[in-house]
CSV table of C-alpha atoms in Angstrom, one decimal:
chain,number,residue,atom,x,y,z
A,1,UNK,CA,8.9,-21.3,11.1
A,2,UNK,CA,9.5,-19.1,8.3
A,3,UNK,CA,6.7,-16.7,9.5
A,4,UNK,CA,8.5,-16.4,13.1
A,5,UNK,CA,11.8,-15.5,11.4
A,6,UNK,CA,10.0,-12.7,9.3
A,7,UNK,CA,8.3,-11.5,12.6
A,8,UNK,CA,11.0,-11.7,15.0
A,9,UNK,CA,14.6,-12.0,13.8
A,10,UNK,CA,16.6,-8.7,13.6
A,11,UNK,CA,18.4,-10.0,10.4
A,12,UNK,CA,14.9,-10.0,8.8
A,13,UNK,CA,14.3,-6.8,10.2
A,14,UNK,CA,17.1,-5.4,8.4
A,15,UNK,CA,16.3,-7.1,5.4
A,16,UNK,CA,12.8,-5.6,5.6
A,17,UNK,CA,14.1,-2.2,6.1
A,18,UNK,CA,15.9,-2.3,3.1
A,19,UNK,CA,13.0,-3.3,0.9
A,20,UNK,CA,10.6,-0.6,2.8
A,21,UNK,CA,13.3,2.1,2.1
A,22,UNK,CA,13.8,1.0,-1.8
A,23,UNK,CA,9.6,0.9,-2.2
A,24,UNK,CA,9.2,3.8,-0.3
A,25,UNK,CA,11.5,5.8,-2.4
A,26,UNK,CA,9.5,4.9,-5.4
A,27,UNK,CA,6.6,5.8,-4.0
A,28,UNK,CA,7.5,9.0,-2.5
A,29,UNK,CA,8.9,10.1,-5.7
A,30,UNK,CA,6.1,9.2,-7.8
A,31,UNK,CA,3.8,11.1,-5.5
A,32,UNK,CA,6.0,14.1,-5.2
A,33,UNK,CA,6.2,14.4,-9.0
A,34,UNK,CA,2.6,14.2,-9.5
A,35,UNK,CA,1.8,16.7,-6.4
A,36,UNK,CA,4.6,19.4,-7.7
A,37,UNK,CA,4.6,18.9,-11.4
A,38,UNK,CA,1.6,20.6,-12.1
A,39,UNK,CA,-2.0,19.3,-12.5
A,40,UNK,CA,-2.4,15.7,-12.3
A,41,UNK,CA,-5.1,14.3,-14.2
A,42,UNK,CA,-6.0,10.4,-13.9
A,43,UNK,CA,-8.7,10.6,-16.5
A,44,UNK,CA,-6.7,9.6,-19.2
A,45,UNK,CA,-5.3,6.5,-17.5
A,46,UNK,CA,-8.6,5.7,-16.5
A,47,UNK,CA,-10.1,6.1,-19.9
A,48,UNK,CA,-7.3,4.0,-21.2
A,49,UNK,CA,-8.0,1.4,-18.8
A,50,UNK,CA,-11.6,1.1,-19.7
A,51,UNK,CA,-11.1,1.5,-23.6
A,52,UNK,CA,-8.3,-1.2,-23.6
A,53,UNK,CA,-8.9,-3.7,-20.3
A,54,UNK,CA,-7.0,-6.4,-19.7
A,55,UNK,CA,-7.9,-9.4,-22.1
A,56,UNK,CA,-7.4,-13.3,-21.4
A,57,UNK,CA,-6.7,-15.8,-24.0
A,58,UNK,CA,-10.4,-16.4,-24.7
A,59,UNK,CA,-10.8,-12.5,-25.8
A,60,UNK,CA,-12.8,-12.1,-22.9
A,61,UNK,CA,-12.2,-9.5,-20.1
A,62,UNK,CA,-10.1,-10.5,-17.1
A,63,UNK,CA,-11.0,-7.9,-14.4
A,64,UNK,CA,-14.6,-7.0,-16.0
A,65,UNK,CA,-15.6,-5.7,-12.4
A,66,UNK,CA,-12.7,-3.6,-11.7
A,67,UNK,CA,-13.5,-2.1,-15.6
A,68,UNK,CA,-16.9,-1.5,-14.2
A,69,UNK,CA,-15.7,0.2,-11.0
A,70,UNK,CA,-13.6,2.5,-13.3
A,71,UNK,CA,-16.5,3.2,-15.5
A,72,UNK,CA,-19.3,3.8,-12.6
A,73,UNK,CA,-17.2,5.2,-10.1
A,74,UNK,CA,-13.7,6.1,-10.8
A,75,UNK,CA,-14.0,8.1,-14.2
A,76,UNK,CA,-17.4,10.2,-12.9
A,77,UNK,CA,-15.2,10.9,-9.7
A,78,UNK,CA,-12.0,11.4,-11.3
A,79,UNK,CA,-11.4,14.8,-9.2
A,80,UNK,CA,-11.0,12.7,-6.2
A,81,UNK,CA,-8.7,10.4,-7.5
A,82,UNK,CA,-6.7,13.1,-8.9
A,83,UNK,CA,-6.1,14.1,-5.2
A,84,UNK,CA,-5.6,10.7,-3.6
A,85,UNK,CA,-3.4,9.0,-6.1
A,86,UNK,CA,-0.7,11.3,-5.9
A,87,UNK,CA,-1.0,12.1,-2.2
A,88,UNK,CA,-1.7,8.2,-1.4
A,89,UNK,CA,1.7,7.6,-3.2
A,90,UNK,CA,3.4,10.0,-1.3
A,91,UNK,CA,2.0,9.2,2.0
A,92,UNK,CA,2.8,5.5,1.4
A,93,UNK,CA,6.3,6.4,0.6
A,94,UNK,CA,6.7,8.7,3.7
A,95,UNK,CA,5.6,6.1,6.1
A,96,UNK,CA,7.6,3.4,4.2
A,97,UNK,CA,10.8,5.3,4.7
A,98,UNK,CA,10.4,6.5,8.0
A,99,UNK,CA,8.8,3.2,9.4
A,100,UNK,CA,5.7,4.8,10.5
A,101,UNK,CA,2.4,2.7,10.3
A,102,UNK,CA,4.9,0.3,8.2
A,103,UNK,CA,2.1,-2.3,7.4
A,104,UNK,CA,-0.7,0.0,6.8
A,105,UNK,CA,1.7,2.0,4.2
A,106,UNK,CA,2.4,-1.3,3.0
A,107,UNK,CA,-1.2,-2.3,2.3
A,108,UNK,CA,-2.4,0.6,0.7
A,109,UNK,CA,0.7,0.5,-1.5
A,110,UNK,CA,-0.2,-3.0,-2.5
A,111,UNK,CA,-3.8,-1.6,-3.2
A,112,UNK,CA,-2.5,0.9,-5.4
A,113,UNK,CA,0.0,-1.6,-7.1
A,114,UNK,CA,-3.2,-4.1,-7.7
A,115,UNK,CA,-5.2,-1.2,-9.0
A,116,UNK,CA,-2.6,-0.1,-11.6
A,117,UNK,CA,-1.8,-4.0,-12.4
A,118,UNK,CA,-5.5,-4.6,-13.1
A,119,UNK,CA,-6.0,-1.8,-15.2
A,120,UNK,CA,-3.2,-3.2,-17.4
A,121,UNK,CA,-0.1,-1.5,-16.3
A,122,UNK,CA,2.5,-4.4,-15.6
A,123,UNK,CA,5.6,-2.3,-15.3
A,124,UNK,CA,7.1,-2.9,-11.8
A,125,UNK,CA,3.9,-3.3,-10.1
A,126,UNK,CA,4.5,-7.4,-9.7
A,127,UNK,CA,7.7,-6.7,-7.9
A,128,UNK,CA,6.4,-4.2,-5.7
A,129,UNK,CA,3.3,-6.3,-4.7
A,130,UNK,CA,6.0,-9.1,-3.8
A,131,UNK,CA,8.1,-6.5,-1.9
A,132,UNK,CA,4.7,-5.3,-0.1
A,133,UNK,CA,3.9,-8.9,0.9
A,134,UNK,CA,7.3,-9.1,2.6
A,135,UNK,CA,6.6,-5.8,4.6
A,136,UNK,CA,3.3,-7.0,5.6
A,137,UNK,CA,4.5,-10.7,6.5
A,138,UNK,CA,7.1,-9.0,8.6
A,139,UNK,CA,4.5,-7.1,10.5
A,140,UNK,CA,5.7,-5.2,13.7
A,141,UNK,CA,9.4,-6.1,12.7
A,142,UNK,CA,8.9,-4.1,9.5
A,143,UNK,CA,9.0,-1.1,11.5
A,144,UNK,CA,11.8,-1.9,14.1
A,145,UNK,CA,14.1,0.1,12.5
A,146,UNK,CA,11.7,2.9,12.3
A,147,UNK,CA,9.2,5.4,13.9
A,148,UNK,CA,7.1,2.2,14.5
A,149,UNK,CA,9.3,1.2,17.3
A,150,UNK,CA,7.7,4.4,19.1
A,151,UNK,CA,4.3,4.9,17.6
A,152,UNK,CA,3.2,1.5,17.7
A,153,UNK,CA,3.2,1.0,21.6
A,154,UNK,CA,1.9,4.7,21.9
A,155,UNK,CA,-1.1,3.7,19.8
A,156,UNK,CA,-1.5,0.2,21.8
A,157,UNK,CA,-1.6,2.2,25.0
A,158,UNK,CA,-4.0,4.8,23.5
A,159,UNK,CA,-6.5,2.5,22.2
A,160,UNK,CA,-6.6,0.4,25.3
A,161,UNK,CA,-7.4,3.0,27.5
A,162,UNK,CA,-10.4,2.4,29.4
A,163,UNK,CA,-10.6,-1.3,28.6
A,164,UNK,CA,-10.6,-3.6,31.7
A,165,UNK,CA,-7.4,-5.4,31.6
A,166,UNK,CA,-8.6,-7.9,34.2
A,167,UNK,CA,-10.0,-11.1,33.3
A,168,UNK,CA,-13.2,-12.4,34.8
A,169,UNK,CA,-13.9,-16.1,35.2
A,170,UNK,CA,-17.4,-17.4,35.6
A,171,UNK,CA,-17.9,-19.0,39.1
């Protein structure tokens, strides 16, 4: 019942629009400042997450697999991350603000939030993850007051071209 309300109700669409505008502004400005503020370098952040991983009460690493990923892939390819982090933040913010590919933008925003969280940066990431969850739960309704209202029907039409719309029954 609550899921149906999030996905179909106009009041929930208004609530989710406010959430996505707020969240989108945070991502857009963070990405914009990284893009325009000079050379962004993630190596310090990645190195810090490797040197000081999130530790559990028993003294063991909580996200050991993530630290291995940072050591073996992210740090050696930091140049790629120096591009995808600022542009990813900017594009996620733009998608959320415009309501264009909203659930995809929320998904990739949550991926970044989880990455920052597993690297030990609590900050506002848990709150952002919760807001992203509401946006994804709302689905198409999250972009009802945005470009998704026009983009999604077009994408459905284009991706279904050439598919047989008739159902065949076995006789």
